[in-house]
Tab-separated table of C-alpha atoms in Angstrom:
chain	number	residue	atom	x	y	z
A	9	UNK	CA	-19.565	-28.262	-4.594
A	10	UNK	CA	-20.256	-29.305	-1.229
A	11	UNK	CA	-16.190	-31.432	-1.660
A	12	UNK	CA	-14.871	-28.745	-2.468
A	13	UNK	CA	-11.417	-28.073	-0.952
A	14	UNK	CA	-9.347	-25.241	-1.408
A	15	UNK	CA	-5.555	-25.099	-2.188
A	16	UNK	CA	-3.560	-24.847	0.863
A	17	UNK	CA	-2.688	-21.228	1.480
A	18	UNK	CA	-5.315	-19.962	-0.589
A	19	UNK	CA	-9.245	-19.074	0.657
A	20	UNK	CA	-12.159	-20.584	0.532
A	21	UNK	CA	-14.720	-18.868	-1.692
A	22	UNK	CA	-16.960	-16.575	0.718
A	23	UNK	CA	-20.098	-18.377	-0.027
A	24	UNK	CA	-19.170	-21.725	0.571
A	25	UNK	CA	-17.776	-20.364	4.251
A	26	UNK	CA	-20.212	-21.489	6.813
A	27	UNK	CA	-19.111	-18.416	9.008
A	28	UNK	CA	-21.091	-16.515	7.021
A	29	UNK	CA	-24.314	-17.829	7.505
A	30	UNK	CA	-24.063	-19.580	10.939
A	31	UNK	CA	-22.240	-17.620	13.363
A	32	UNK	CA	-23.553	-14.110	13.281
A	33	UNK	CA	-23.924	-12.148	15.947
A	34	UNK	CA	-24.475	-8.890	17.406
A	35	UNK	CA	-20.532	-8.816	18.652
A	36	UNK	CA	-19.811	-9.398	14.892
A	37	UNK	CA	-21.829	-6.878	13.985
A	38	UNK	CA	-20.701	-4.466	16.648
A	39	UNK	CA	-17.021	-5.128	15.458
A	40	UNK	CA	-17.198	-4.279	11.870
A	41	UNK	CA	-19.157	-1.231	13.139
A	42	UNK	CA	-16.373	-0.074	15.065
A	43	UNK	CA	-13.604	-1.246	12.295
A	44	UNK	CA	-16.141	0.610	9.651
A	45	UNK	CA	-15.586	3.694	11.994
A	46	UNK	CA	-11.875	3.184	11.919
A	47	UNK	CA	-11.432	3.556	8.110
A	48	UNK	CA	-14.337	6.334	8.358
A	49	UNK	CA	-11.468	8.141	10.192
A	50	UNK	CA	-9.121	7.603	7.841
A	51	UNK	CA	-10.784	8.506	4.889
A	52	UNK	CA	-12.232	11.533	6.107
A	53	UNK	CA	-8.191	12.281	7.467
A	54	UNK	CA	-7.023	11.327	3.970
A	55	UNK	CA	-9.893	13.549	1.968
A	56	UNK	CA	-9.309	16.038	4.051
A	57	UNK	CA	-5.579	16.182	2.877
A	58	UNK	CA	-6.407	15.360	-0.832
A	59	UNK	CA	-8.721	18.033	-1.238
A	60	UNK	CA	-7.260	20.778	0.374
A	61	UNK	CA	-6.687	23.513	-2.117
A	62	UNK	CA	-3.541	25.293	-1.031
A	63	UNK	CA	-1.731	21.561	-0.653
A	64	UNK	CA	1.561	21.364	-2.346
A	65	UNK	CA	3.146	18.962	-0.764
A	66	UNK	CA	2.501	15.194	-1.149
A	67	UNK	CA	0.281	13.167	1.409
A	68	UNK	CA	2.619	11.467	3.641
A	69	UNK	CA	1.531	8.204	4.760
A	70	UNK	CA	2.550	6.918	8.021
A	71	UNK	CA	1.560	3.290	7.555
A	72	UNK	CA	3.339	3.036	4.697
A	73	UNK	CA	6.266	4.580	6.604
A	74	UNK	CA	5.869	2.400	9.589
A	75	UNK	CA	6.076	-0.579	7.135
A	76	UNK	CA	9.321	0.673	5.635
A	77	UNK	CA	11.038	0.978	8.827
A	78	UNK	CA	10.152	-1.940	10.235
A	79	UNK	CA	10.976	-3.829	7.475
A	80	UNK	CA	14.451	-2.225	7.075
A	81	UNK	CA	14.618	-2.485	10.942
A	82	UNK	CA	14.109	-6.109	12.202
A	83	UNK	CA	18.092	-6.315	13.661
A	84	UNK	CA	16.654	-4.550	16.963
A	85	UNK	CA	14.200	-7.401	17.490
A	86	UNK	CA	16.180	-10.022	16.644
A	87	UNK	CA	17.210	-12.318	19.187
A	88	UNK	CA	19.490	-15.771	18.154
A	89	UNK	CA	17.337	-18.815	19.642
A	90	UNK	CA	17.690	-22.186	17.966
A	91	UNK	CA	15.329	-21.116	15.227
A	92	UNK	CA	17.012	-18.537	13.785
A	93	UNK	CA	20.554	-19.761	14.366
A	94	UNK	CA	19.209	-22.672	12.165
A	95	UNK	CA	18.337	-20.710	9.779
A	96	UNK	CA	21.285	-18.573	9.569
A	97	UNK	CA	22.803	-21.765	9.238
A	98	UNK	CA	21.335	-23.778	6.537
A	99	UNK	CA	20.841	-20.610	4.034
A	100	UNK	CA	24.198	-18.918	5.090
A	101	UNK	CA	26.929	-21.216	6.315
A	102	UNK	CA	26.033	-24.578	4.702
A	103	UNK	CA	26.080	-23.448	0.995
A	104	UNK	CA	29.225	-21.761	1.364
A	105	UNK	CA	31.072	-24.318	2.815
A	106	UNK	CA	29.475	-27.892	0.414
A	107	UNK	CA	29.727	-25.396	-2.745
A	108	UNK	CA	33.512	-24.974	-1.701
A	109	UNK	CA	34.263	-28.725	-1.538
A	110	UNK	CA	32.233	-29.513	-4.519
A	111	UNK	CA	34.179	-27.340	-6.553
A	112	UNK	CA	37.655	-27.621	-4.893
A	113	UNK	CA	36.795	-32.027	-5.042
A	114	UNK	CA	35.909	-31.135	-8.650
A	115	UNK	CA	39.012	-29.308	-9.572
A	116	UNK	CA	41.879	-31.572	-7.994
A	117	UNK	CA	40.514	-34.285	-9.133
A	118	UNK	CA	41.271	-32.426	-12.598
A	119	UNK	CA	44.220	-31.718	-11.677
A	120	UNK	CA	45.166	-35.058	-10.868
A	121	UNK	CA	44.245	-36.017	-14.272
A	122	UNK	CA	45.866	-33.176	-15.896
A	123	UNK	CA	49.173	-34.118	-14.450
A	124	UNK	CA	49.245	-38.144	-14.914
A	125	UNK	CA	48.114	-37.143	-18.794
A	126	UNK	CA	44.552	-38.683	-18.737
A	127	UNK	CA	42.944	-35.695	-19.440
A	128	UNK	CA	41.117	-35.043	-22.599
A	129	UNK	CA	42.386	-30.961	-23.603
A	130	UNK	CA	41.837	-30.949	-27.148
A	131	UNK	CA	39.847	-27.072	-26.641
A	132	UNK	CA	41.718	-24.746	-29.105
A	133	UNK	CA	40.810	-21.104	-28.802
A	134	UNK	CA	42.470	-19.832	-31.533
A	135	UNK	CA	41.965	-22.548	-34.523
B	4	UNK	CA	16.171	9.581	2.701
B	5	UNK	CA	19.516	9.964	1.155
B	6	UNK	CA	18.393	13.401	-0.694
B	7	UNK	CA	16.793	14.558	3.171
B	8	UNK	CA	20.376	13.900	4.774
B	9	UNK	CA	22.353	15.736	1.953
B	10	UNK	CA	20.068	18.866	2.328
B	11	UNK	CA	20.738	19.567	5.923
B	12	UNK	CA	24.110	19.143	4.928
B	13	UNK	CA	24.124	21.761	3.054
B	14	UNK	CA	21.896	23.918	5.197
B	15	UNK	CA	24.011	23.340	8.458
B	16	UNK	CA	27.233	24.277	6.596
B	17	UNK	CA	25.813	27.155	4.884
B	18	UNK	CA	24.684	28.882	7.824
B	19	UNK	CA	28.438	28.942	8.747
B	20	UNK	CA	27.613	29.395	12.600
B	21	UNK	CA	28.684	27.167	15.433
B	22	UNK	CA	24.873	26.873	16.206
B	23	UNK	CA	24.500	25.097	12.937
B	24	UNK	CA	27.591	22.638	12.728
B	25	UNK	CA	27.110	21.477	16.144
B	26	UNK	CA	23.492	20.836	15.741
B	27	UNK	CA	24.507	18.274	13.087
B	28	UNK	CA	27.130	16.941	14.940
B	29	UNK	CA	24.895	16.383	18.144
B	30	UNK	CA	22.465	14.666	15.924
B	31	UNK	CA	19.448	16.356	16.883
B	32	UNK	CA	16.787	15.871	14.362
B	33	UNK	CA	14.206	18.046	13.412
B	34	UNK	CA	10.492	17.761	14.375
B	35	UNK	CA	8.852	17.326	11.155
B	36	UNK	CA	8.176	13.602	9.847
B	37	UNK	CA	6.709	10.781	11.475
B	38	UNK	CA	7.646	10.992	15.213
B	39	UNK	CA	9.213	8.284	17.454
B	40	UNK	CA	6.424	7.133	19.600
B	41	UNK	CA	4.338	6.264	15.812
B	42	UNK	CA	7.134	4.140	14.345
B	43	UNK	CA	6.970	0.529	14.959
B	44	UNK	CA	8.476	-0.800	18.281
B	45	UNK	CA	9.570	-3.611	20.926
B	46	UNK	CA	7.109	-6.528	21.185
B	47	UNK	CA	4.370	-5.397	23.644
B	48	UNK	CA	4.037	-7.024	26.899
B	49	UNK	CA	1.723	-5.637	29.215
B	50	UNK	CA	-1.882	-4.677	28.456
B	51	UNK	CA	-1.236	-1.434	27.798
B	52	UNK	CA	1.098	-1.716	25.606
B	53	UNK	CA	-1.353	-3.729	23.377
B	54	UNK	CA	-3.807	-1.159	23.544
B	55	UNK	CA	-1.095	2.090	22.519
B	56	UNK	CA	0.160	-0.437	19.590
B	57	UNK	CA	-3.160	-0.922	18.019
B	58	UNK	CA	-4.112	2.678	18.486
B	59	UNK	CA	-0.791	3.368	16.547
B	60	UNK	CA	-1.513	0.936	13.874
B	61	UNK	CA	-5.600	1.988	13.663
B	62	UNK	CA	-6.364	-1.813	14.174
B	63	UNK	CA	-9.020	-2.642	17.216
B	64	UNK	CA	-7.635	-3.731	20.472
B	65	UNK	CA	-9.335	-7.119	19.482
B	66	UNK	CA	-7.893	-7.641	16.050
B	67	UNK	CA	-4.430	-6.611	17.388
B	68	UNK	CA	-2.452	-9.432	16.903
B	69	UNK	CA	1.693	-9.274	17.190
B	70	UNK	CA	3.660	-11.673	15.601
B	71	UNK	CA	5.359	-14.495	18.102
B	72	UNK	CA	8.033	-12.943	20.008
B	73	UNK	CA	10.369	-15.810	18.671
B	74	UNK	CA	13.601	-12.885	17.721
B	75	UNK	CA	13.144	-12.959	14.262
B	76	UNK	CA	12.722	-9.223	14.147
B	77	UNK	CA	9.050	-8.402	13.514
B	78	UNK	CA	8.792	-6.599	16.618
B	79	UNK	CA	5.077	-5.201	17.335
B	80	UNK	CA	4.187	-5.308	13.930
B	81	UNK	CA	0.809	-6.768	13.854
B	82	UNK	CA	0.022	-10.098	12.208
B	83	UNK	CA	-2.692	-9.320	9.351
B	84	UNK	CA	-4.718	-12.335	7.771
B	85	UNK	CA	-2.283	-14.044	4.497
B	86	UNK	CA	-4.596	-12.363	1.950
B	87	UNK	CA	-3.620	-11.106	-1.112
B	88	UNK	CA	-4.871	-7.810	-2.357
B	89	UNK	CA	-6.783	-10.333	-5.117
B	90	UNK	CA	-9.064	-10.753	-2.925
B	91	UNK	CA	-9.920	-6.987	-2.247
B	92	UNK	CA	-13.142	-5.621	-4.144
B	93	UNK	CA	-12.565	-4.416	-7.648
B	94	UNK	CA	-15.560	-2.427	-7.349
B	95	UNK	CA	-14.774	-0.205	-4.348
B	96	UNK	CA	-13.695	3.334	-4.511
B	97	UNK	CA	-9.723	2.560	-3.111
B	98	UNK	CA	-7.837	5.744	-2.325
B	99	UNK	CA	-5.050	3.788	-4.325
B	100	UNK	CA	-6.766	1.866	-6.798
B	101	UNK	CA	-4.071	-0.519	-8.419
B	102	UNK	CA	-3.004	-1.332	-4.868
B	103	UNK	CA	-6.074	-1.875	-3.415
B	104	UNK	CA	-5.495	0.254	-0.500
B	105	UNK	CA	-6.906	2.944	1.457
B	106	UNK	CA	-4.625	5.648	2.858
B	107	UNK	CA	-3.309	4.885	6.099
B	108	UNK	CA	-4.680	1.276	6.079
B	109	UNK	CA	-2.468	-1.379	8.217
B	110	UNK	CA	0.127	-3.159	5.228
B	111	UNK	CA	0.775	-6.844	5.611
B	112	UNK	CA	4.559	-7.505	6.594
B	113	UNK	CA	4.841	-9.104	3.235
B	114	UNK	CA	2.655	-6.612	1.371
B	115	UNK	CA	4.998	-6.155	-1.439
B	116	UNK	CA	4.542	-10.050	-2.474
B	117	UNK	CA	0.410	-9.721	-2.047
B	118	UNK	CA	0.685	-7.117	-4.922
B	119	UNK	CA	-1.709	-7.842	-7.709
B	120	UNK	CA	1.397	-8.598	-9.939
B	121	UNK	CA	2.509	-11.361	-7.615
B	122	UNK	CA	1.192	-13.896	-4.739
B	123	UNK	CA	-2.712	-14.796	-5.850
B	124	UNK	CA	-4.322	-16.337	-2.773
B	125	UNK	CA	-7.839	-15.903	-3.622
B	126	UNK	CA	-9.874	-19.364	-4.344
B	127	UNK	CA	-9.318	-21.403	-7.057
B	128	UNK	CA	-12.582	-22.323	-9.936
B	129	UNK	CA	-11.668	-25.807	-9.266
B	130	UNK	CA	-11.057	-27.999	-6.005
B	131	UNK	CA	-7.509	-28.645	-5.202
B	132	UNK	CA	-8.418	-32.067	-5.616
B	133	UNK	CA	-9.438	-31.853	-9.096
B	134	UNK	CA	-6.464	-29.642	-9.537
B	135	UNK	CA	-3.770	-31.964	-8.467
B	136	UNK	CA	-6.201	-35.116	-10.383
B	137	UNK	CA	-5.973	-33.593	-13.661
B	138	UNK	CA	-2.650	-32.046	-13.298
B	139	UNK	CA	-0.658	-35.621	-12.135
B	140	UNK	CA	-3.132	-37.971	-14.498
B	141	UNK	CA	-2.012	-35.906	-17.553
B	142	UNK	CA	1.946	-35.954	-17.083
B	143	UNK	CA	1.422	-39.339	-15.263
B	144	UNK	CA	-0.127	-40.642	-18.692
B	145	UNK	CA	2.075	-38.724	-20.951
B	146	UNK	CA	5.073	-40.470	-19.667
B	147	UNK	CA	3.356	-43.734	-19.166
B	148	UNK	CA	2.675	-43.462	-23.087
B	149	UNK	CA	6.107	-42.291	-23.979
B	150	UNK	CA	8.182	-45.305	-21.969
B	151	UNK	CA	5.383	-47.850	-23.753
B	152	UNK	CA	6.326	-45.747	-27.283
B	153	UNK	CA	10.124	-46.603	-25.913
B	154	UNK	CA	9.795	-50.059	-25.719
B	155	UNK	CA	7.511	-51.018	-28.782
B	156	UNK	CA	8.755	-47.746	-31.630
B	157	UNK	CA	6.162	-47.584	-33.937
B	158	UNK	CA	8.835	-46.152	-36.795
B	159	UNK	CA	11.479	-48.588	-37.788
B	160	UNK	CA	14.319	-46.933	-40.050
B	161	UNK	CA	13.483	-48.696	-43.685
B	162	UNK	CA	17.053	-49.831	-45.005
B	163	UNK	CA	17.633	-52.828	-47.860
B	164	UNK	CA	19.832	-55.633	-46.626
B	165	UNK	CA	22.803	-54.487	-49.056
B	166	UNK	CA	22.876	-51.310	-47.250
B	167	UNK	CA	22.361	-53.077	-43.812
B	168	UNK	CA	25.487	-54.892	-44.066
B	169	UNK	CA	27.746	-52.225	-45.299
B	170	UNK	CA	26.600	-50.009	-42.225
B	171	UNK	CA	28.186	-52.518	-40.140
B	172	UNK	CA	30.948	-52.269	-41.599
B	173	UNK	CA	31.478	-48.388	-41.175
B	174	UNK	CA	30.105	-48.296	-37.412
C-alpha cells in the first residue's frame, strides 16, 4: 500500500495521510475545538427550533438560503476579463456559428445535387 | 418565492387603501426572512470584511477562504474543500441524514453535484494505477485479439465447388 495513489480529484484514504500522524499540534487541536464549538452553536440553535412545542412553521435555514441566492445571483459579481469572455465564447458563440455552416455546407451541397439530378430520392412516404 | 409575491398581491389590493397600493409600488419589503446584511455579498477586501463574512457563513476567520476574485460571479462565497458528502460519516447523528448535513452548516458552491446520488470523491479500493492498468490492458487486449481474429478467421463458410462457382455467377 505504501504506492498507492489516488485518482485525481478524489482523496486519499485518511489512514494512509501522513497529516494525521505527523503534524499534530496544539493549534490543530485548538482549531477543531473552536470549529467543534461552531457546530455546538448550531445544533443547540437548530434543537432549539426542532423541539419547540408550539412550532408550526418550518425551520428556515439561512445557509441553505444564502446558497440559493448566490447561486441564482452570480451576474452582480461578474466581471468580463479574458477568462470569462473565453468562455462565453467557446460554449456560446462558437457552436452556434460551426453548427450553422455545417448544416447550411451540408444542405447546398444537396441542393446542388438535387438540381443537376445526381441525387438518389427514391424515399416514398406513402407506398 | 413566486407563491410569497402573489400573496402580498393580494393582501395590498385587498386592503383597498392608498397605504397599501403604494407600499407595493415603492417596493418596500417586509422585515421577516433572511435580512440583507446575511445574504451573500461583494468579494471582501479589507480585513474586516473577512472577519463579518465568516461570521455570516459560521466558518473561522482562518478557514475563511473566498473564491478568486477573477468575475466569474462567486462573490464572497467561501471556497469549501471538493469533498463529496461520501465522505461524511454514516454513523453520525446528521440533522438531515440522507444529505449528510447539519442545519445551518456552510454548503459547497456545487453542493447539489456532491449529493450522495451523484459526484463520489471519496478514495478508491484500488490505486489509480492499478485502475487505469487493468482497465487499458483489458480493452487494449480485447481489440488486439479481435484485429488478430480479423486477419486469420477461424470459421471459413463450408460451400462445395458446384455451389462456389454458381455464386459467382449471381454476385
Amino acid at each position: 500500500m505504501a504506492d498507492y495513489k489516488e485518482a485525481p480529484l478524489a482523496t486519499r484514504p485518511r489512514t494512509l495521510d501522513p497529516n494525521d500522524y505527523f503534524n499534530l499540534s496544539q493549534e490543530k487541536r485548538r482549531a477543531d475545538e473552536e470549529r467543534a464549538a461552531l457546530r455546538a452553536n448550531l445544533k443547540r440553535q437548530y434543537l432549539t427550533q426542532l423541539n419547540n412545542p408550539s412550532r408550526t412553521e418550518l425551520i428556515e435555514d439561512p445557509a441553505l438560503t444564502r446558497w440559493v441566492y448566490a447561486r441564482a445571483n452570480p451576474f452582480p459579481h461578474f466581471r468580463p476579463t479574458f477568462k470569462t469572455s473565453l468562455l462565453g465564447i467557446v460554449f456560446g458563440v462558437v457552436p452556434l456559428v460551426t453548427l450553422y455552416y455545417i448544416f447550411k455546407t451540408d444542405r447546398d451541397r444537396k441542393e446542388a445535387q438535387i438540381k443537376a439530378g445526381t441525387r438518389d430520392r427514391k424515399f416514398n412516404l406513402a407506398y | 418565492m413566486a407563491g410569497v409575491g402573489f400573496r402580498r398581491w393580494a393582501q395590498t389590493l385587498t386592503k383597498g387603501r392608498g397605504v397599501g397600493i403604494s407600499a407595493l409600488l415603492s417596493g418596500a419589503r417586509a422585515a421577516s426572512g433572511a435580512s440583507k446584511d446575511s445574504l451573500p455579498g461583494p468579494y471582501p477586501t479589507t480585513p474586516a470584511e473577512r472577519a463579518a463574512a465568516a461570521k455570516k457563513y459560521n466558518l473561522r476567520v482562518e478557514d475563511y477562504e473566498p473564491y478568486p476574485d477573477n468575475g466569474q460571479g462567486f462573490g464572497d462565497y467561501p471556497k469549501l474543500p471538493d469533498r463529496s458528502q461520501h465522505e461524511r460519516d454514516p454513523w453520525y447523528q446528521w440533522d438531515h441524514p440522507d444529505l449528510r448535513r447539519n442545519w445551518g452548516e456552510p454548503m459547497h458552491w456545487n453542493f447539489d453535484m456532491y449529493i450522495r446520488n451523484r459526484v463520489d470523491t471519496s478514495p478508491t479500493p484500488v490505486s489509480w494505477n492499478s485502475m487505469c492498468k487493468q482497465l487499458f490492458g483489458f480493452i487494449g487486449f480485447m481489440l488486439f485479439m479481435f484485429y488478430i481474429g480479423e486477419v486469420f478467421p477461424a470459421y471459413q463458410p463450408v460451400v462445395s465447388p458446384a455451389q462456389e462457382r454458381s455464386d459467382e455467377l449471381f454476385m
